[in-house]
Each structure stands twice: as C-alpha cells, then as structure tokens.
Coordinates of C-alpha atoms in Angstrom, one line a residue:
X1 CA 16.0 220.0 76.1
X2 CA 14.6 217.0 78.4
X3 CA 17.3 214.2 79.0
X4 CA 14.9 211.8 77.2
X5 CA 14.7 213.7 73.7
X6 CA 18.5 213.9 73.6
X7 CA 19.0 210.3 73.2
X8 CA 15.7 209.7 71.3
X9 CA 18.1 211.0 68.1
X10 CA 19.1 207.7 66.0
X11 CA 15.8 206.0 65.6
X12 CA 14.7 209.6 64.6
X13 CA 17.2 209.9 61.9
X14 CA 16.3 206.5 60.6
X15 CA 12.5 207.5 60.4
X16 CA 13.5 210.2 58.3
X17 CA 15.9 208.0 55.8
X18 CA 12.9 205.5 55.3
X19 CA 10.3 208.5 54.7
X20 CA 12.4 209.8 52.1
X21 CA 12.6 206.6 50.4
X22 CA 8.9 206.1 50.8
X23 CA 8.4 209.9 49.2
X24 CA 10.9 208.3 45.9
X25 CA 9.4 208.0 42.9
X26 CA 7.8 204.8 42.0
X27 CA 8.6 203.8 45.5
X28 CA 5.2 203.3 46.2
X29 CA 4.9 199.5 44.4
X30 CA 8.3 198.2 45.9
X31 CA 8.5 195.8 49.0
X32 CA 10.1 197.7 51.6
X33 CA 12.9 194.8 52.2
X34 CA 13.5 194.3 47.9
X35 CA 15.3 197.8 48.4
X36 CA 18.2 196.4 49.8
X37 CA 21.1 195.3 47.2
X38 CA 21.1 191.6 48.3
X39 CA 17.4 190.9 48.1
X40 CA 17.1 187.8 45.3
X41 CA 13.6 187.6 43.9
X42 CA 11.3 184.2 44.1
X43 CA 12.1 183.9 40.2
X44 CA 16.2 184.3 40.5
X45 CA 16.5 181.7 43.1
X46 CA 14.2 179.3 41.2
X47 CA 16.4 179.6 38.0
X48 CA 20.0 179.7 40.0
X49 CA 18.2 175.7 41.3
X50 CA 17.6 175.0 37.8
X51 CA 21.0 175.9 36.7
X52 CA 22.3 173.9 39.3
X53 CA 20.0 171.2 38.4
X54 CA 20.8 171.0 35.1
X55 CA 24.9 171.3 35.6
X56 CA 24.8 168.0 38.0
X57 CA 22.4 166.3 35.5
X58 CA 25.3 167.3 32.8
X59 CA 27.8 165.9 35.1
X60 CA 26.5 162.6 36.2
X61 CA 25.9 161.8 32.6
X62 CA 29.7 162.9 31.7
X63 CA 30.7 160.4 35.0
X64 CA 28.6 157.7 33.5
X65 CA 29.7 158.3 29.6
X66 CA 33.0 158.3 30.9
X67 CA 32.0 154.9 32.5
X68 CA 30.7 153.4 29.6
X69 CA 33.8 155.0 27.5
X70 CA 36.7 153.2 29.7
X71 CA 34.6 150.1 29.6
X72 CA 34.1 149.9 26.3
X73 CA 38.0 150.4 26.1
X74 CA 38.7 147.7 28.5
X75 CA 36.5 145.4 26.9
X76 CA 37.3 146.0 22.8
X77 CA 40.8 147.0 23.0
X78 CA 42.6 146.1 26.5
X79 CA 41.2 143.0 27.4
X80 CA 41.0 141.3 24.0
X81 CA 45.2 142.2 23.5
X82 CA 45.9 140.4 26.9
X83 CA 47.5 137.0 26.5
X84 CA 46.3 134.2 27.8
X85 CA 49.1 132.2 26.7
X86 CA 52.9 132.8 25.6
X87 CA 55.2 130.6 23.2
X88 CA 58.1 131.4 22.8
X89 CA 57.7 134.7 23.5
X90 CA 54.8 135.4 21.6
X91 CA 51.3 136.0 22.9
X92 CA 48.1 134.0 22.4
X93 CA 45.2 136.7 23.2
X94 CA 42.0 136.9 24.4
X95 CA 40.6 137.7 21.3
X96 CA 42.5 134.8 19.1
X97 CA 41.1 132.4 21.8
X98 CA 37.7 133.7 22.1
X99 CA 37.4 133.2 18.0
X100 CA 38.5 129.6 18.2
X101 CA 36.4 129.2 21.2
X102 CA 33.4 130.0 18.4
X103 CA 34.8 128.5 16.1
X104 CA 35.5 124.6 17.8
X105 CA 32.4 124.7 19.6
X106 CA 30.3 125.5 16.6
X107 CA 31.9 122.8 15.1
X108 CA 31.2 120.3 17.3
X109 CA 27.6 121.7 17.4
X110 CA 27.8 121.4 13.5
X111 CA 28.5 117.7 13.5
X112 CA 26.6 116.4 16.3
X113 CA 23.4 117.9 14.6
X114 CA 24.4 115.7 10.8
X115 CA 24.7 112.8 13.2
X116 CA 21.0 113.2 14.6
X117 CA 19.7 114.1 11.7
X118 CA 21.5 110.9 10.4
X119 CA 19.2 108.9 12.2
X120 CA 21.6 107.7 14.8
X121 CA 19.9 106.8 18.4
X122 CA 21.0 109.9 20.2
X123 CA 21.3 108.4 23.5
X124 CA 23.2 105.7 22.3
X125 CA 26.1 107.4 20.5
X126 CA 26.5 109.6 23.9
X127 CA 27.6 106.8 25.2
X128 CA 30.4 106.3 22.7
X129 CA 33.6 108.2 21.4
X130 CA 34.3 110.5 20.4
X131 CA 30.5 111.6 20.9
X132 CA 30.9 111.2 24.2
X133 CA 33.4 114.0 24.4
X134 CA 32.1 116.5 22.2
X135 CA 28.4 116.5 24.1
X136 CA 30.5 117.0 27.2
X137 CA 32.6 119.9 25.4
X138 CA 29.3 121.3 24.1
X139 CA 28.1 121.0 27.7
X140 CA 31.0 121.9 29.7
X141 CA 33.0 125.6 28.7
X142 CA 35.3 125.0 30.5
X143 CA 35.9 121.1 29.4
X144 CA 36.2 123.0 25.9
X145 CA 38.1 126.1 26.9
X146 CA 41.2 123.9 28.1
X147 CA 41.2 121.9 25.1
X148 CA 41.1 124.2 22.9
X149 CA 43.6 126.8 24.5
X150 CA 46.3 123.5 24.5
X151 CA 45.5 123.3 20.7
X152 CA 46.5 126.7 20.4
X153 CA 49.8 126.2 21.6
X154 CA 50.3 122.9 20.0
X155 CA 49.4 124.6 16.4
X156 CA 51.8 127.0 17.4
X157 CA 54.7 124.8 18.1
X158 CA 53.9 123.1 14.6
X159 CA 53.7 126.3 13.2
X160 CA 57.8 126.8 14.5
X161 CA 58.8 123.5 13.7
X162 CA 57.7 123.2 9.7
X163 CA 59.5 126.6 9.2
X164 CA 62.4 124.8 10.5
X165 CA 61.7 121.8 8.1
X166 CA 61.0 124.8 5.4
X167 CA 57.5 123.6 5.3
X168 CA 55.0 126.2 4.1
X169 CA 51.2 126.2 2.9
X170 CA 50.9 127.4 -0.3
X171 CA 47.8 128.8 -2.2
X172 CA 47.0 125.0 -3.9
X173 CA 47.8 123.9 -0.9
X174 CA 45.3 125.5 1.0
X175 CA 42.8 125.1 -2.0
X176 CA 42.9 121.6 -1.6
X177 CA 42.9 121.4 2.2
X178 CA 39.2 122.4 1.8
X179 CA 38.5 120.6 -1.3
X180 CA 39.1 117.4 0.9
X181 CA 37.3 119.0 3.8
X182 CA 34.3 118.9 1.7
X183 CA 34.8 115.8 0.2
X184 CA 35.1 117.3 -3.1
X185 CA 38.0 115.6 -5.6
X186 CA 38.4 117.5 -8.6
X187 CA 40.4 114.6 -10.4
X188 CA 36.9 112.3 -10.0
X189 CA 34.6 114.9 -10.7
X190 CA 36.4 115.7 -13.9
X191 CA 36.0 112.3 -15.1
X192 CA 32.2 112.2 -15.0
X193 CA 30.9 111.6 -18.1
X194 CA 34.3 110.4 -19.0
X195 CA 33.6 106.9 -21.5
X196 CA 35.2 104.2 -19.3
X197 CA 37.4 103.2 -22.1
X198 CA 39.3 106.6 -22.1
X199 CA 43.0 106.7 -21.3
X200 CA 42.6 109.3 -18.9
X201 CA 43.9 107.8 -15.6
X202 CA 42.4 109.6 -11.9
X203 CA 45.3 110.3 -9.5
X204 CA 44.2 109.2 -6.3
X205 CA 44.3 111.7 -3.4
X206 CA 45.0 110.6 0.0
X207 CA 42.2 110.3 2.3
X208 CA 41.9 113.5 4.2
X209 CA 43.0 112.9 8.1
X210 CA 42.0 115.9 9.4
X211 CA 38.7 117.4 11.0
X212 CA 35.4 115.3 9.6
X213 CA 33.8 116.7 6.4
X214 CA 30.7 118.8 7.1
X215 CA 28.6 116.8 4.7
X216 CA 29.4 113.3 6.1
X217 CA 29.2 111.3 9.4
X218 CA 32.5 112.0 11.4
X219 CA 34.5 108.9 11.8
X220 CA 36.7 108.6 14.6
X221 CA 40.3 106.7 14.2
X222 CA 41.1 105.0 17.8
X223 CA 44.6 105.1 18.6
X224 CA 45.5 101.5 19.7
X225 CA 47.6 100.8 23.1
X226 CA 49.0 98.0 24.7
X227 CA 46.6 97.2 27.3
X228 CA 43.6 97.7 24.6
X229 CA 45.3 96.3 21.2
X230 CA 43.9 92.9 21.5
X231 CA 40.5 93.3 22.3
X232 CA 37.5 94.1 20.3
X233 CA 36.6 96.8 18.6
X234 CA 33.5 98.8 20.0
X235 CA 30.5 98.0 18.4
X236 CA 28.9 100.4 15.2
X237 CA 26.0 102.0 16.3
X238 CA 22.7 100.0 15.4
X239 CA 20.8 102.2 13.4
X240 CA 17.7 101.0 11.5
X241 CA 18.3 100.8 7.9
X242 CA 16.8 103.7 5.7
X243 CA 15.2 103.0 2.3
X244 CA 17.7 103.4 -0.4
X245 CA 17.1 106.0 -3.0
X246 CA 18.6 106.5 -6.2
X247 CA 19.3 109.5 -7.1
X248 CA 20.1 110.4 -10.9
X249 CA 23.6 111.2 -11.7
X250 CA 24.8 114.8 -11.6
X251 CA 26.8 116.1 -14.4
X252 CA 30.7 117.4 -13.6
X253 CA 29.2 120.9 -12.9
X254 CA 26.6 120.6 -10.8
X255 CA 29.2 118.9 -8.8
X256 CA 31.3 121.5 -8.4
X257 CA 28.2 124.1 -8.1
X258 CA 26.8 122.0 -4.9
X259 CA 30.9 121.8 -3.8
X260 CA 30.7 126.0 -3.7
X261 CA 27.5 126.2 -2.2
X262 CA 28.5 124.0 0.5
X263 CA 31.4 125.9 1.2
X264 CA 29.8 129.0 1.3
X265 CA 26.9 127.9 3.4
X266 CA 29.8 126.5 5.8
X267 CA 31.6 129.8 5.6
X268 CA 28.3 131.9 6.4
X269 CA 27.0 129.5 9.3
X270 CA 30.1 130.8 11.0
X271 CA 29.7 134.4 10.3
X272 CA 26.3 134.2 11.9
X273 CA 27.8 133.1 15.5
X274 CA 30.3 135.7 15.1
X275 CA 33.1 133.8 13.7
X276 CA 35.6 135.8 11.8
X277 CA 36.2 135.3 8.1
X278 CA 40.5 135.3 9.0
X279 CA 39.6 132.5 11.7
X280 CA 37.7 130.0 9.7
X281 CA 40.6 130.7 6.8
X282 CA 43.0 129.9 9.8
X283 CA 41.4 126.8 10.0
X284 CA 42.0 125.7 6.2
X285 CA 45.5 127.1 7.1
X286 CA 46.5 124.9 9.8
X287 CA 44.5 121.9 8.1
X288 CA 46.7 122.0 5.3
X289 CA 50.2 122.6 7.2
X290 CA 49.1 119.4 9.2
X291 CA 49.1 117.5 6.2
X292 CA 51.7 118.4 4.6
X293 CA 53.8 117.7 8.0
X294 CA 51.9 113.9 8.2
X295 CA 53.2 113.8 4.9
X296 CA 56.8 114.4 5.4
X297 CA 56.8 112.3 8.8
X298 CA 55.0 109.3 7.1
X299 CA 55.8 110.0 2.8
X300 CA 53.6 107.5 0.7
X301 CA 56.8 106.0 -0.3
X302 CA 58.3 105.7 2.7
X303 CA 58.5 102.6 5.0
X304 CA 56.6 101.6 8.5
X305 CA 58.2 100.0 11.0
X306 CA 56.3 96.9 12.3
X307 CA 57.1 94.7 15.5
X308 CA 56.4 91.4 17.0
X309 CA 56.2 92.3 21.0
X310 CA 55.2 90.8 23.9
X311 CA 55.0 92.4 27.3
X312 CA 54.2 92.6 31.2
X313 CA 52.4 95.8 32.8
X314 CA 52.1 96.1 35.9
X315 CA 51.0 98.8 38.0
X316 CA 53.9 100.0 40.2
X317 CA 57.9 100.0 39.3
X318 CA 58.7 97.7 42.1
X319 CA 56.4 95.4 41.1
X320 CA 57.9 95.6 38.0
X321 CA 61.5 95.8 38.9
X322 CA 60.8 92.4 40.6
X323 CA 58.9 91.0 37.6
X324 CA 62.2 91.8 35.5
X325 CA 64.6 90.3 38.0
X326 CA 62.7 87.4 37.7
X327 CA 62.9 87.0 34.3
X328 CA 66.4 87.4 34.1
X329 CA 66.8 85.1 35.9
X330 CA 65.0 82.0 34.2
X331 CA 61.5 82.8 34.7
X332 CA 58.7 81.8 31.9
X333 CA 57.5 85.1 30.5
X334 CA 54.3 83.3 29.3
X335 CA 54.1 82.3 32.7
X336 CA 54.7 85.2 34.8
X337 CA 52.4 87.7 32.4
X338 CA 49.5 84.9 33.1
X339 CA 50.1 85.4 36.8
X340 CA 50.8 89.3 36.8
X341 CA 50.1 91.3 33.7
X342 CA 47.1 94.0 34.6
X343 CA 46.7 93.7 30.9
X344 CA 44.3 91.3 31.1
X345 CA 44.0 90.9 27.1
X346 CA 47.4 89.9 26.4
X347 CA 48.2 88.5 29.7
X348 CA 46.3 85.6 28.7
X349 CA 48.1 84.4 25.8
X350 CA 51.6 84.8 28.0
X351 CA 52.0 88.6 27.2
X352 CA 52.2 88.7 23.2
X353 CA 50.8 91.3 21.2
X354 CA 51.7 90.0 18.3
X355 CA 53.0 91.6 15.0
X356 CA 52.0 95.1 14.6
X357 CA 52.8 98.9 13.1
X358 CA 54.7 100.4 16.4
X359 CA 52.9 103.7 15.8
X360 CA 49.8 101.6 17.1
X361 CA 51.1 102.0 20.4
X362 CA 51.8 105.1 23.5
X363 CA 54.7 107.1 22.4
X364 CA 56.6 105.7 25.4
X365 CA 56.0 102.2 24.6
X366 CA 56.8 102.8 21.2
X367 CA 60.1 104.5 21.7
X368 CA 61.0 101.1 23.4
X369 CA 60.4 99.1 21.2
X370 CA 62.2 101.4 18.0
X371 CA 65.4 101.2 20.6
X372 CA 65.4 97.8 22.2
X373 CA 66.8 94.7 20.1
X374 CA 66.1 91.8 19.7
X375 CA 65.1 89.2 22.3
X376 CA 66.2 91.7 25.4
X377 CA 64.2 92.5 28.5
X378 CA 63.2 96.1 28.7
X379 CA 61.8 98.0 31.2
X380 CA 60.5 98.7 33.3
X381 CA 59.0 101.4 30.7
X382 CA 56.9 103.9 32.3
X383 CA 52.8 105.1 30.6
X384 CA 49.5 106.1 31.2
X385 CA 49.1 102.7 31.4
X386 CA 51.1 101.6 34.1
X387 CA 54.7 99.7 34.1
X388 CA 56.0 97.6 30.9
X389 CA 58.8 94.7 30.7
X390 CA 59.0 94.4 27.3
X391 CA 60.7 92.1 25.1
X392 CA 60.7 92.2 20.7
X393 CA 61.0 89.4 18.6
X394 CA 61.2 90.9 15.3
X395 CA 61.2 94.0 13.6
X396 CA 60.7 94.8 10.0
X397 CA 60.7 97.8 7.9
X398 CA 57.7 97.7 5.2
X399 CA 56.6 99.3 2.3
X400 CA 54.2 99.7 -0.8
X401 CA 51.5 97.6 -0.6
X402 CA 52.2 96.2 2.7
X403 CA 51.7 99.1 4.6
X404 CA 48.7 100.9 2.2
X405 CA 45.5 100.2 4.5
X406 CA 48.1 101.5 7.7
X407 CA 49.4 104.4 5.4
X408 CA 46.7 107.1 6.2
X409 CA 46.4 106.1 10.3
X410 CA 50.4 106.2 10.7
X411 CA 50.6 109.5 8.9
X412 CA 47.8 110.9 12.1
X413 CA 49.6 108.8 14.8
X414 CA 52.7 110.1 13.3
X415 CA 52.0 113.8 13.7
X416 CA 50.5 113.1 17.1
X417 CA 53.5 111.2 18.4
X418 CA 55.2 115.1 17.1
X419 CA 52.7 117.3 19.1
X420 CA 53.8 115.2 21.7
X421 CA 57.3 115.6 21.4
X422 CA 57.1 119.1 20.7
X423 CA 55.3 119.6 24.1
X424 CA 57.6 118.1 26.1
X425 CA 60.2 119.4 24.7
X426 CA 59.2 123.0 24.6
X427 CA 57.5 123.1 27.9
X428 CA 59.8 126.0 29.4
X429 CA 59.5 127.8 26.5
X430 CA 55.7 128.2 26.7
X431 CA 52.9 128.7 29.6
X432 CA 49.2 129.0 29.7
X433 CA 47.6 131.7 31.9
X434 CA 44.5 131.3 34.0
X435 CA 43.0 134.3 31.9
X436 CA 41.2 131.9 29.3
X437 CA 38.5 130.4 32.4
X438 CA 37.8 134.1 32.6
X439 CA 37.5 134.6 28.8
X440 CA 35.1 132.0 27.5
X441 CA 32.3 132.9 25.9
X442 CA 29.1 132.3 27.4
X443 CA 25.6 132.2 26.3

C-alpha cells in the first residue's frame, strides 16, 4: 500500500460514520447539524427568552410592590407614630399634629367665610386683629404649623396640671362645652313660650370664653398692657347697615332641632377635610377642661384684685436703673415719665395708669404690682415692652357686682397668665422637634 493511502484513514472512517447515519431511518428529513445532542431548535430558544422575559417582568414588579409596600408602611404606620414633640415624657405624633393641623385651619377657614358672608369689607378687616392673623395662618403653613404645635403642648401641660387640682371633664360637662359653642342655652330655650308672669327663674350661664361660635361673628378680647391701656380702642369695622328683618318666633323645639342640625353640619364639614370624629370631640374636650380651670382660677364668687399704678418704661435697664436712682432721690415722677417714658400714652399724664383689674396687664408687670406695696419704687421690671419703674397707690380686693362686666375677661386672662406659667416652668421637661415643618399638610 502507497504511503499516501495509509494516512488517508481518519477522514475515511468519518465518511463511513456519516453514511451510516444518512442510510438511518427517517434520517432523510433531519438537518445534518440537529443530530447532535446540543442542537436547540429556533422554537426552544424563543420560549427559554420568553421565560426569561416574563421571570424579570415578575421581578421588577415584586421590587416595585415591595416599594410601594415599605412606603406605604413608612407613611401610615412609621411616620405618623414619630413625635414631633415630647412632654413629660410623652410623645405628640405626627398624626395627632397633622389632625389639629386640619382641624385649626379649617376652623379659621370656617370663620373667616361667616365674616364675608357677613357683609364685612374684606380688605378692611385684614387689616385688623385678629383677622389679620388668621388670613396670614390660612396663608402661611408654617405661621400655623408653629402655633398650633405650641398649643399642643400648652393643652398638654393643662391637661397635667387639672389632674393635680383633681379637675376632670365630665359627660355634662362636655355637653355643655358645645351647647355654649353653639350658642345654644337650654335654660332660655326652655322658657319660650313660658307666660312672663311664671315663677320659673333662668339660671344664667356664663358667657362662653372659648373659641367663637360657628353661627356668629368671632369677637376678639384684647388683652390690655401698659404701654397700650390708655389709648383708644380700635375702631369697629364700618359695615353698611343691612335691612332688618323680623323673623317670626320659633317654638322651644325647633330651637333645639336647628341647635342639632348645626352641630351635625359642623361635625360633618370636618369629616369632609379629613378631620377625625376623636379630634373634633378632643376639641369639645379641652374646651370644657379650659373652663372649668378659668373657673377655679377666677370663681364667680371670688374677688379681683384692682390697682391704682403709675409707671416709667423705658427701653434699656440702665436707662432705667438711672431713672430709679433718680427718683429715690427726690425726683418728680410726673416729671421724669414726661421727659422719659417710651409709653407715650401714660407718659403724658406723669406716668399714671390709673385704677384698673391687674390681670389687664403682662404677667410680669402684673406680678409687680400683686408684690410691691404701697407707695414703693419698683423696678426696674423687665417685658415685651421694655423696662418699668413702677410705683402702686392703692390696691383693693373686689367682688359681686363690682367686678361682673370684668368677671368673664379675668377668668381668660387668668388661664393665660397659667399657660404662661406652666411654660416657663416646665420648659425642661418638654421640647418640640423640627419634625412638624416636615409634617404639615399641604394642598
């Protein structure tokens, strides 16, 4: 055998293995190259992409359900229990302070619209309190926010202190907090109809001090101050008069019927801007605790204390340190609070204030004069106003009669002068986080 033939043997043998899989049967309709084992048809490698297609469909919406899942967590049950404030160890949340949010800006949206609709220029009551600040609340979150998250702590710190006067609201209490909200009195309304001769004699309730009734024009009471208490008042707002109408008395029922409809319409205005049920009840709540603690600071049989003042304010201590040495020594105190007082009102009639209920005044200037006696220099007394030299030259206790028309403001400015103590008093045992900004509502 040639050299050539003997090495011609492997592609022989190879020949022979495709011929006799060529002669197999049924061999005839297969693609030469499907015969080997990892040969994928067109078919299998379009449904192994389809599997893969629809796995990573199934995943990235797992990823984004999962998404959607921890945010929803986050947002309804982590981030509504975070606290935004602490007293006394216990938290304010997110959720308490978002409802009250709703609740005090609806409010204020609530009375704003009776006063336009009132008739009342618009433009002219914005200039005006408290009008003034409840556009700018309405207008400004964040104006609102910080209010109402330092109400939140104050009703709080009430909360503590008439549990430790063993203060509590009870059931007729709370009923009547929003019977006087409304302006409903059931004593009056039962008399209707009532033959003026009858013996039956109305208690009369105290005028309510708390928020403005829904169904009438919000009033505000002015706290007087030293540097204001002598000049005029601000001037009503000039409305044009409306045509009277008289309307035919409504029996005793009918009364009470447009009294429940008006507190459910009230309640259900609230429900619609996602108000909860608990927070306008909450609201009742405090309402009635707040009167019941201006009622035990200023009892309608209690006294006031009233004072005949006189003072100096100036606007720096040293000024005022001066302005006392000067006076201890000889000086005319007429003369030197026409020369010096920044209290331009009373510096012109020589610094008197004359007689007046010492609740009338800033809790610091009031303190002085509850502690000074009589004739002595005080001061200098530190305020929001500036720097007093004070000197009182009377002081009386009154009560009954005397002090009726003051009774209702004193029992206000009494439980404001509290807040106020409470405050300051507590103010390492509470703290407000910067968590609300982030937590008003918007829209």
């Amino acid at each position: 055998m040639s050299k050539k033939a003997q090495t011609t043997g492997v592609p022989r043998r190879r020949r022979r293995r495709r011929q006799a899989a060529d002669a197999a049967p049924g061999s005839e309709n297969i693609p030469r190259d499907q015969t080997d084992e990892s040969y994928v048809s067109r078919a299998e490698r379009e449904a192994q992409l389809q599997k893969w297609v629809i796995r990573g469909v199934i995943a990235v919406a797992a990823a984004l359900a999962l998404i959607v899942a921890v945010t929803f967590a986050i947002e309804q049950l982590i981030v509504p229990n975070q606290a935004v404030a602490v007293v006394h160890g216990v938290d304010i949340t997110v959720r308490e302070f978002r409802q009250e949010y709703l609740l005090e800006r609806n409010r204020l949206l609530l009375q704003l619209n009776q006063v336009q609709s009132a008739g009342f220029d618009f433009q002219q009551l914005a200039q005006q309190e408290p009008y003034k600040t409840w556009i700018n609340e309405v207008n400004v979150p964040d104006q609102l926010g910080l209010r109402v998250i330092n109400d939140m702590v104050d009703d709080r710190l009430l909360a503590e202190e008439a549990v430790s006067r063993s203060i509590h609201v009870d059931p007729a209490d709370l009923r009547q907090a929003v019977e006087e909200f409304f302006g409903f009195d059931p004593t009056q309304v039962a008399l209707i109809g009532v033959e003026p001769t009858a013996t039956i004699e109305p208690t009369i309730t105290p005028t309510p001090f708390v928020s403005p009734t829904p169904t009438n024009i919000p009033a505000p009471t002015a706290t007087p101050d030293p540097a204001a208490s002598d000049e005029e008042a601000s001037p009503e707002p000039d409305v044009t008069p409306q045509p009277t109408v008289v309307e035919p008395t409504r029996s005793a029922e009918e009364v009470r019927e447009d009294f429940a409809q008006n507190e459910q319409d009230y309640r259900a205005y609230f429900d619609r801007v996602g108000v909860a049920a608990e927070t306008v009840d909450a609201f009742f709540e405090r309402n009635a605790l707040e009167t019941l603690l201006a009622d035990a600071l200023a009892p309608d049989d209690g006294s006031l204390l009233y004072a005949d003042a006189r003072h100096i304010l100036v606007g720096d201590e040293e000024t005022a340190m001066r302005a006392l040495q000067a006076l201890q020594q000889g000086e005319s105190f007429a003369a030197l609070a026409r020369a010096i007082s920044t209290d331009s009102g009373s510096g012109a009639r020589g610094g008197e204030l004359g007689e007046a209920y010492v609740g009338n005044y800033v809790r610091e200037f009031r303190q002085a004069i509850e502690e000074a006696a009589i004739g002595a220099l005080v001061g200098p007394i530190e305020s929001e106003f500036g720097f007093h030299i004070v000197q009182v030259r009377s002081k009386e206790e009154r009560s009954g009669a005397d002090i009726e028309s003051q009774l209702q403001r004193a029992k206000l400015q009494e439980l404001e002068h509290l807040k106020a103590t409470l405050r300051e008093d507590n103010s390492d045992r509470f703290e407000i986080f910067d968590a609300w900004l982030d937590n008003i509502p918007r829209g």
